[in-house]
Structures are given as C-alpha cells and as structure tokens.
XYZ file of C-alpha atoms in Angstrom:
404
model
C 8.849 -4.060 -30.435
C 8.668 -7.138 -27.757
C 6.350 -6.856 -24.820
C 9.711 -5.976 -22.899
C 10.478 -3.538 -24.313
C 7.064 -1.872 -24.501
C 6.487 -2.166 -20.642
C 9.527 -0.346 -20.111
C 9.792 1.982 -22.527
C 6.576 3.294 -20.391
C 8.177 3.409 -17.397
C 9.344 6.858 -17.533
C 11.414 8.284 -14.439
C 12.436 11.841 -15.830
C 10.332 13.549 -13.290
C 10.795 11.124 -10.372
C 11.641 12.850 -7.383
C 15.538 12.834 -7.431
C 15.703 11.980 -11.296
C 15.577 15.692 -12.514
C 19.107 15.983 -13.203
C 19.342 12.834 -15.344
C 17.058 14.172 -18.041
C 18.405 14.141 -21.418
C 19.789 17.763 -22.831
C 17.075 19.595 -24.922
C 17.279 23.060 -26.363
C 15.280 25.156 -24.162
C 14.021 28.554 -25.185
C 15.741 30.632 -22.399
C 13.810 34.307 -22.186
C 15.616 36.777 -19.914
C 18.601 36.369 -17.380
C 18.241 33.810 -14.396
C 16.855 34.760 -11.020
C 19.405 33.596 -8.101
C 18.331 31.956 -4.825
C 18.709 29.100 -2.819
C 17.797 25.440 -5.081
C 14.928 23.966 -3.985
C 13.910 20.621 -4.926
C 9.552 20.563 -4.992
C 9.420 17.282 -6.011
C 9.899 15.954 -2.414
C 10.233 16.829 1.288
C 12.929 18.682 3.033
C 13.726 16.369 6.090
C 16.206 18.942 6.989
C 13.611 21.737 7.195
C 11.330 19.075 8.865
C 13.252 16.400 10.756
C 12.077 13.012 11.937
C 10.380 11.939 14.462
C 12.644 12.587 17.697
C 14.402 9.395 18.755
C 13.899 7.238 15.197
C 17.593 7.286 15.118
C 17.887 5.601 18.692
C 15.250 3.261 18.440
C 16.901 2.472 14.750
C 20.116 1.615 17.164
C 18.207 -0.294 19.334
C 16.967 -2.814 16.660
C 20.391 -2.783 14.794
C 21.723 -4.034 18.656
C 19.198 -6.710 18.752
C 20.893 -8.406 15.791
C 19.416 -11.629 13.692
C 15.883 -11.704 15.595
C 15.285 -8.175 14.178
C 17.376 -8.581 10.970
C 15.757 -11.633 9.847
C 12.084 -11.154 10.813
C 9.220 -13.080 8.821
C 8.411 -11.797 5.232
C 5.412 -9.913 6.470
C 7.466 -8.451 9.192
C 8.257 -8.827 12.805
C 5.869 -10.090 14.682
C 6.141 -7.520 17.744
C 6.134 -4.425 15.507
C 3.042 -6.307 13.464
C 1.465 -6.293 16.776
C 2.404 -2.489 17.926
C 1.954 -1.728 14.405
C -1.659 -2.908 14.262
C -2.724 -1.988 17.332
C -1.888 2.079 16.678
C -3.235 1.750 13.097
C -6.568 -0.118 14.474
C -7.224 3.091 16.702
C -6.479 5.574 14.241
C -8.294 4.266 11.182
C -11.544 2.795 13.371
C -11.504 -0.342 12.928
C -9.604 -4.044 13.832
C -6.994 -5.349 12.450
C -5.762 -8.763 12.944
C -1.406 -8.412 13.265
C -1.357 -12.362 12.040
C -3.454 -12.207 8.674
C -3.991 -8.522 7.963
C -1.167 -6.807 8.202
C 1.992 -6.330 6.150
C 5.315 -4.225 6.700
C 6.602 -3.190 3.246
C 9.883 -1.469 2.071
C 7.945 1.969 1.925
C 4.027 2.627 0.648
C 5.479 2.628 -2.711
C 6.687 -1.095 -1.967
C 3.074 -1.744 -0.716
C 1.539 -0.428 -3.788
C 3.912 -2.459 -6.355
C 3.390 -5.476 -3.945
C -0.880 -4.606 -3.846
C -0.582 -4.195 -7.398
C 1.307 -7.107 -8.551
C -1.197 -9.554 -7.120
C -4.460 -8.255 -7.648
C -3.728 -7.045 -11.068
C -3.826 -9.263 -14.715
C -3.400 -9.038 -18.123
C -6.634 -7.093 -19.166
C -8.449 -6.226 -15.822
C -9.941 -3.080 -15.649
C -8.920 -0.749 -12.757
C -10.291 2.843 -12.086
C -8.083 5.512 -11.304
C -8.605 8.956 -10.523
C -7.632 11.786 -12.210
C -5.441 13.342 -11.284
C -3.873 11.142 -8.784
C -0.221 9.680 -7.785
C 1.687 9.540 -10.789
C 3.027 5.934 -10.089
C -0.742 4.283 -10.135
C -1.228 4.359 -13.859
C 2.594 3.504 -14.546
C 2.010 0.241 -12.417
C -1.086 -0.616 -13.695
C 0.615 -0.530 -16.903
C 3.475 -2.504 -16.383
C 1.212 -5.706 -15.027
C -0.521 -4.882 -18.183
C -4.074 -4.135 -16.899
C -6.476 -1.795 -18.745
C -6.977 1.905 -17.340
C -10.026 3.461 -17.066
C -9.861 6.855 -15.469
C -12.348 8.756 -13.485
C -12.167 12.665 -13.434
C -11.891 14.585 -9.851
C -13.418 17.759 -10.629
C -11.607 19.466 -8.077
C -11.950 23.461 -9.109
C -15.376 23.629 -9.017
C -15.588 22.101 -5.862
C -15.140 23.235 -2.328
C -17.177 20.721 0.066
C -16.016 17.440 -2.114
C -13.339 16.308 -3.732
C -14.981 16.242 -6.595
C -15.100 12.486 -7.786
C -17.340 11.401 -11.035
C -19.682 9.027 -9.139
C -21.878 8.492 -11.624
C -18.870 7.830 -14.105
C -17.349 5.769 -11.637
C -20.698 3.728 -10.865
C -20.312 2.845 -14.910
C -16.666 2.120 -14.831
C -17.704 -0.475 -12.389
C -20.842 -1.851 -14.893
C -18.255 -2.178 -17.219
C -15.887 -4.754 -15.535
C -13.626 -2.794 -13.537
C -12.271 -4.764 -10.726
C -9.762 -2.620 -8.961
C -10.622 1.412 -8.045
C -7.483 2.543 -6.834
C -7.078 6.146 -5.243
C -5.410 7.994 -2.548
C -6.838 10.334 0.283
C -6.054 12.802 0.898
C -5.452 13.154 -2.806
C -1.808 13.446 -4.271
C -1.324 15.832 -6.397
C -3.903 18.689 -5.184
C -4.322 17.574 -1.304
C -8.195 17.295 -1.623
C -10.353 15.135 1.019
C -12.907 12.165 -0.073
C -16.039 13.644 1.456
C -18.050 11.338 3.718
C -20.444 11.323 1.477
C -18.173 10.127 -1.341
C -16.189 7.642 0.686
C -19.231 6.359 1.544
C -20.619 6.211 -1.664
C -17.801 4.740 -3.256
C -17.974 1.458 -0.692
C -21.559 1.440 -1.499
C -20.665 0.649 -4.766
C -17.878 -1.515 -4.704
C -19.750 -3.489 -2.594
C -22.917 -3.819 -4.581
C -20.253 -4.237 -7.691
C -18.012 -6.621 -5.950
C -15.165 -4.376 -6.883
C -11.784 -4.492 -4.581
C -10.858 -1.440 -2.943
C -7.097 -0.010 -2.631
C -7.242 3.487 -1.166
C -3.595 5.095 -0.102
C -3.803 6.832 3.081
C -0.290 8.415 3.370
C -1.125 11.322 4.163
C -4.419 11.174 6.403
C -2.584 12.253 9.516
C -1.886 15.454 8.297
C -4.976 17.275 7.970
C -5.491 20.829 8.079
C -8.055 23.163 9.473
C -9.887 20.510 11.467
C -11.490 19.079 7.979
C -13.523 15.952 8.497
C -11.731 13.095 7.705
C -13.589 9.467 7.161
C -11.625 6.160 7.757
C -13.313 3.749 4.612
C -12.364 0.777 6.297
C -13.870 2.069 9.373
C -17.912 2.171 7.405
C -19.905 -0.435 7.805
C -21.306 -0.361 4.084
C -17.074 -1.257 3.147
C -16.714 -3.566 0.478
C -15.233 -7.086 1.236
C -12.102 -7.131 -0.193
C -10.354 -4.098 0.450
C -6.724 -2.534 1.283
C -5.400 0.174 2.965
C -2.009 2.100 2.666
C 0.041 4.005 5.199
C 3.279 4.513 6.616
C 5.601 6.758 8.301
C 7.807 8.746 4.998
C 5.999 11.986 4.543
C 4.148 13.759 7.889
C 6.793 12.094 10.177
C 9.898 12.445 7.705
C 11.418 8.988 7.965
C 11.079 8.533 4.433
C 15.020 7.361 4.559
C 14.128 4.124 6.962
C 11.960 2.770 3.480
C 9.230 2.016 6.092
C 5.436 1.049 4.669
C 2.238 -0.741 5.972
C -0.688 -2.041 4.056
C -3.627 -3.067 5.696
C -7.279 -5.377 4.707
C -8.267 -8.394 3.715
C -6.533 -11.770 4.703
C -6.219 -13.172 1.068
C -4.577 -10.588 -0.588
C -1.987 -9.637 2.237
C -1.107 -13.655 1.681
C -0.613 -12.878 -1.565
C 1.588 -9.858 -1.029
C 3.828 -11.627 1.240
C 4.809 -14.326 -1.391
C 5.724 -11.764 -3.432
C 7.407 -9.917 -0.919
C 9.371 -12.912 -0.723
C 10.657 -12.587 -4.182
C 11.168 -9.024 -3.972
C 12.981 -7.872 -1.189
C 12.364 -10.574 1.436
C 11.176 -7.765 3.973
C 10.973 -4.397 4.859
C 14.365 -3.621 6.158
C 14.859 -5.293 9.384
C 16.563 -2.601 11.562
C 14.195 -0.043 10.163
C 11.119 -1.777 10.793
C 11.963 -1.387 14.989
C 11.440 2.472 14.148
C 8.199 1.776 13.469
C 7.549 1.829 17.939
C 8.205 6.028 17.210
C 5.137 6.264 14.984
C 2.356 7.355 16.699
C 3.962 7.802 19.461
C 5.553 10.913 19.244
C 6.438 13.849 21.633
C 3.345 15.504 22.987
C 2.266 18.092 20.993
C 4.715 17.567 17.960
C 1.904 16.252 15.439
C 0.408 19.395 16.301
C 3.193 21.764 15.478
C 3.896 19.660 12.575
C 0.794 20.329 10.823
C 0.428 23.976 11.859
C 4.046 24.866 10.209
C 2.684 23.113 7.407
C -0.914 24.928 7.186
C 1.109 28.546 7.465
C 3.401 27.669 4.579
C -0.086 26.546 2.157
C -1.562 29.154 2.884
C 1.906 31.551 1.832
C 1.752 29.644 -1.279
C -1.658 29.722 -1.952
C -2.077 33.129 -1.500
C 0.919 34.105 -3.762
C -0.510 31.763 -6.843
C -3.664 33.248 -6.408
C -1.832 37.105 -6.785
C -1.118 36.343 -10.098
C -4.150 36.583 -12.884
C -4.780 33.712 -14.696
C -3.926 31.456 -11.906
C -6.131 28.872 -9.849
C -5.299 26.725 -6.775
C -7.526 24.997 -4.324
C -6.632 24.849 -1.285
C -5.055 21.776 0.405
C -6.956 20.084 2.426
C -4.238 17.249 3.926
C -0.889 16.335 3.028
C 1.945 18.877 1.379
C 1.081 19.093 -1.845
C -0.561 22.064 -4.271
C -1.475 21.904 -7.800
C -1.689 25.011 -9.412
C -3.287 25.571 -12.585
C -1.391 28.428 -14.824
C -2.357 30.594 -17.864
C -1.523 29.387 -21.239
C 1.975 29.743 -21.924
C 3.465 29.202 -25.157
C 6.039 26.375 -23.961
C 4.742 23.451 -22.601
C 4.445 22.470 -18.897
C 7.233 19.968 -19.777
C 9.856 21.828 -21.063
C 8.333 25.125 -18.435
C 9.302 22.345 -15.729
C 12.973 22.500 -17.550
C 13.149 26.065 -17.814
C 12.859 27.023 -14.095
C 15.237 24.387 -13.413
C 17.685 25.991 -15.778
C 16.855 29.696 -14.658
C 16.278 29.288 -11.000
C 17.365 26.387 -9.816
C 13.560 24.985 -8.468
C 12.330 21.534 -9.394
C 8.829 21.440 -9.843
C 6.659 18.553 -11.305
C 4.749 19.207 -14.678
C 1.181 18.099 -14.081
C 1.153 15.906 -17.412
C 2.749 13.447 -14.871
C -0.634 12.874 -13.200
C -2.639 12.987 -16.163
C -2.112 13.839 -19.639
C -4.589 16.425 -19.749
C -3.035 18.598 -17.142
C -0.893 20.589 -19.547
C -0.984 24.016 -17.797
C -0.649 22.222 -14.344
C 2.641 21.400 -11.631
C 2.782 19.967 -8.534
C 4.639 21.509 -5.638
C 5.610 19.567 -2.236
C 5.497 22.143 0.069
C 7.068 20.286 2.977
C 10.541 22.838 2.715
C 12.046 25.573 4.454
C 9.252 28.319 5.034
C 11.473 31.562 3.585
C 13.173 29.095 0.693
C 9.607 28.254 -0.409
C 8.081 31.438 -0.493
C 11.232 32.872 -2.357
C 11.158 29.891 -4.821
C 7.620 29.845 -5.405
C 7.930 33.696 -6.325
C 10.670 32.869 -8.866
C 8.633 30.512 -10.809
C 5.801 32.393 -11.268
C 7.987 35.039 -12.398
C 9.153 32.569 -14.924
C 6.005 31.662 -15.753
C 5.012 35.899 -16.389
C 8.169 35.737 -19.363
C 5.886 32.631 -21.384
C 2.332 33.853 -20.646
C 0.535 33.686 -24.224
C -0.017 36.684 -25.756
C-alpha cells in the first residue's frame, strides 16, 4: 500500500458530526421494538435550540455591503477585525497580543488546528496528546506523519484536577516530544486544567523547550464559577506557544466558519503561507461578524451558560440513575462522557443501534481513544425537553445489551 493511500485510509469520518448517515450498512443485532421521539443529533450543537449571537446576521450584511475591501482581506485576515479581534482576545486571555505578527483569522478552529499542525509538525516528531481528547488531534498528527505519544487524563478519580499524567508527560518530553497538544476545557468530558497543572505543564515545556498548542474553544463557557487559568497569561509560559479560539460553539456561529489562533510570531508566519495555499482566508464577509463576539447583549453570556449548566446537570443526574454508570461532571463547554457497563455489543456498533432504534446520534468514545470502549460522547448544547427524552432512550437501549 503507497504512503497515499495509508494516510487516508486513516482518515476515518464515519462518526464526524454530520457523517452518521453515510456509514456503510452492517447487520446490527436489533433487541426489542424501537422507542419513538424526536431525532436528535449529539454529535453537535443545536443552533436552533441556541441561536447566534443577536445581530451576526446584520453585521454579516454589513461586510457583504462593503464589497472587495472586506472580500479580499490579507491572508491572515483583515486588518481592522485583526485589530478588534486582538484587542477583545488580549483582555480575556490576560495577556498582549500584537494584531500585526500574532494573530491569525482561520476558516474555523478546526482550520487553525490543520493550519497549526501542518507547520509545526514532520515526518517523525513526537507530539503528546491527551487522552482522551478531540478526536481530530491524533487523526492530524497522523496524516503529517508525526509519531503519537499519548498521555492519560485520569479524569474519574479526580474532582479538583483534570487529571493529567505529569510525571508521564514530564518523560514524554525527555524523550523528544516537541509538540503537547491539548484542549481546555477538555473535549470529550468538559474537565478544567487546574492552575496547578497549567502551570506545571509551562514549567515544563519551558525547561524542555517543547512548543505549546492548547485549544481554548470552549473557555468562555464555564460553569459554576470554576477557576479558569489563561496559559498564555503565566509568566513561567514556554516560548513558543499557540492558542486556539473562536466564535462556533458558546456563541453558535459555527455556520460563518470563523476561527482565531493566537502566539508566537514565527509560527503564525508560517500558518499564513499555508493559509495561502489552503483557502486564501477565512471567509471574507464572515470574518466582519467577528465585531459581535464579545460583544454581546448584556447579560446574554450569562443566560447562555446557565441554560447550559441546568441541562448537565439533567443529564448527569439521569446517567448517574442507572447502576453501572459513571460521569463527571462538566466543568466548561457542552460536552459529557459517560462511561457505561459492559455490554455485549461494542460501543461502535451500540452507537449504530440507537441510531437505528431511536433515532439519537451519539459518538462512541473509541473516537477519542481506543481504549474507551464502554464510553460516548454527548453534545449537550440541544433543546432542554429533546435532550432529556433522548438521553432516557439511550440508556434504555443500553439496559437491552447490559452483560449478563
């Protein structure tokens, strides 16, 4: 098999969010009669149930009405949105950043991330990532063809951390690793970096001289007041470091494509000439909707997150009914991770079944980890009443292939 060929034979998209109903037919060992509701689709957000930021649409007009200037905008992006942009992400995050060298707008995070990746990543260098984390980071690491090493997140037994392997980490990086990649709050099980870990982990980057790319998507939607620390914002930071945010998930303009990435001069030169063999730019109309973010209606970040803390802690108290299961509770971003019994299917073909009997999409957690056989990940960002009732139904499922 050429090299080709190999890369993308990898590059599995079954269980991509929207890719569900492509999957191949298997025979599926159907138990019992199928429970009716409304389809819900787990693998991503509802921007129905939770609508965009109010007035992206008109500022989208706005910039579509300015024409060529805002169509045709430098690789990196528009200079005045670079400069709005960088000033709103400098306050949040705690720290400068310079809108000429460190800053880049990016078709989405997941553009950022393909675009971080491509240029700091080689044939054979090492990069740490956790486990579990998004599914994406060890499919592009991968594809440029570096080596993984993964680091377990011991998240179960934790309740204060996250539950990182430092000392596992600390020898990833004796051993050559160059890149630790990671996001926070963590994607699948929506656990926080401690202070204590964040700071911990630039301690030793830095002594290691080991680039840092953390992905911040969701750090503006934290729940129950938890501490959240900014890595770029520490003075014991590494040198060479990037950041990842944008607009898609909290805020629900994941349909503009709209991402930002964030550090060092060097490497966001590097991700603009590739950029520029990409896609050119983020799209040019969508990047004026960028002015909206962080700049919303008083009190609507607020409301956001609360709507979103009620329906966690629904869902994690109906996982938790059932014996067997196990669930930590998310600390930021919309995202649980339960942990079920042993069933005698496997969380692939479970992931299949409840499609096929219920209509609910769900993510089997072998997508963020091979080891996370009895595992799925939900996105809880839906309808309150759907969710709960769809939720229900799965576990129900789940009761009809417990092990005996």
């Amino acid at each position: 098999m050429d090299i080709l060929t190999e890369k993308f034979k990898r590059l599995g998209i079954d269980n991509a969010p929207g890719q569900e109903s492509r999957q191949a037919h298997t025979e599926l060992d159907l138990r019992g009669e199928p429970l009716p509701g409304p389809a819900v689709n787990f693998s991503h957000g509802d921007v129905g149930a939770h609508e965009p930021i109010p007035g992206s649409l008109d500022t989208f007009i706005e910039g579509y009405k300015k024409g060529g200037c805002v169509a045709y905008t430098e690789y990196r992006g528009g200079d005045e949105i670079r400069k709005d942009v960088a000033a709103k992400l400098a306050a949040f995050t705690g720290a400068p950043i310079d809108p000429e060298t460190e800053l880049i707008l990016t078709p989405g995070t997941q553009g950022a991330l393909f675009l971080a990746l491509g240029c700091l990543v080689g044939r054979g260098d090492k990069v740490a990532i956790v486990e579990p984390d998004y599914f994406d980071n060890r499919k592009l690491v991968e594809f440029f063809e570096g080596e993984l090493v993964p680091v377990k997140l011991d998240y179960l037994s934790q309740d204060k951390n996250a539950g990182v392997n430092l000392a596992a980490l600390e020898e990833s990086f004796k051993q050559g690793v160059k890149l630790f990649l990671y996001s926070n709050p963590n994607n699948p099980t929506g656990v926080i970096f401690s202070e204590e870990e964040t700071r911990e982990i630039a301690r030793l980057a830095k002594k290691y001289n080991v680039i840092l790319l953390v992905d911040q998507l969701y750090s503006r939607q934290i729940f129950d007041n938890h501490p959240y620390t900014h890595l770029r914002a520490l003075p014991e930071r590494p040198d060479n470091m990037l950041t990842i945010m944008g607009p898609s998930k909290t805020e629900s303009l994941s349909g503009f494509r709209l991402g930002t990435a964030f550090g060092t001069s060097w490497i966001i030169e590097r991700m603009e000439k590739l950029q520029a063999i990409v896609t050119l730019r983020a799209p040019g109309y969508c990047q004026y909707v960028f002015k909206r973010w962080f700049e919303e209606p008083e009190g609507w970040l607020k409301d956001r997150i609360a709507t979103h803390q009620a329906i966690r802690d629904d869902l994690i108290a109906l996982v938790r009914s059932h014996e067997g299961c196990s669930v930590r509770k998310t600390e930021g971003g919309s995202y649980i991770f339960p942990t079920l019994p042993p069933m005698d299917v496997s969380i692939s073909d479970f992931a299949k079944i409840v499609r096929k009997l219920t209509g609910v999409t769900i993510t089997p957690g072998t997508e963020f980890g091979p080891q996370f056989t009895h595992s799925f990940r939900v996105n809880f960002s839906q309808d309150p009443k759907n969710t709960h009732d769809a939720i229900d139904r799965v576990l129900q499922i789940m009761e009809r292939y417990r092990s005996k």
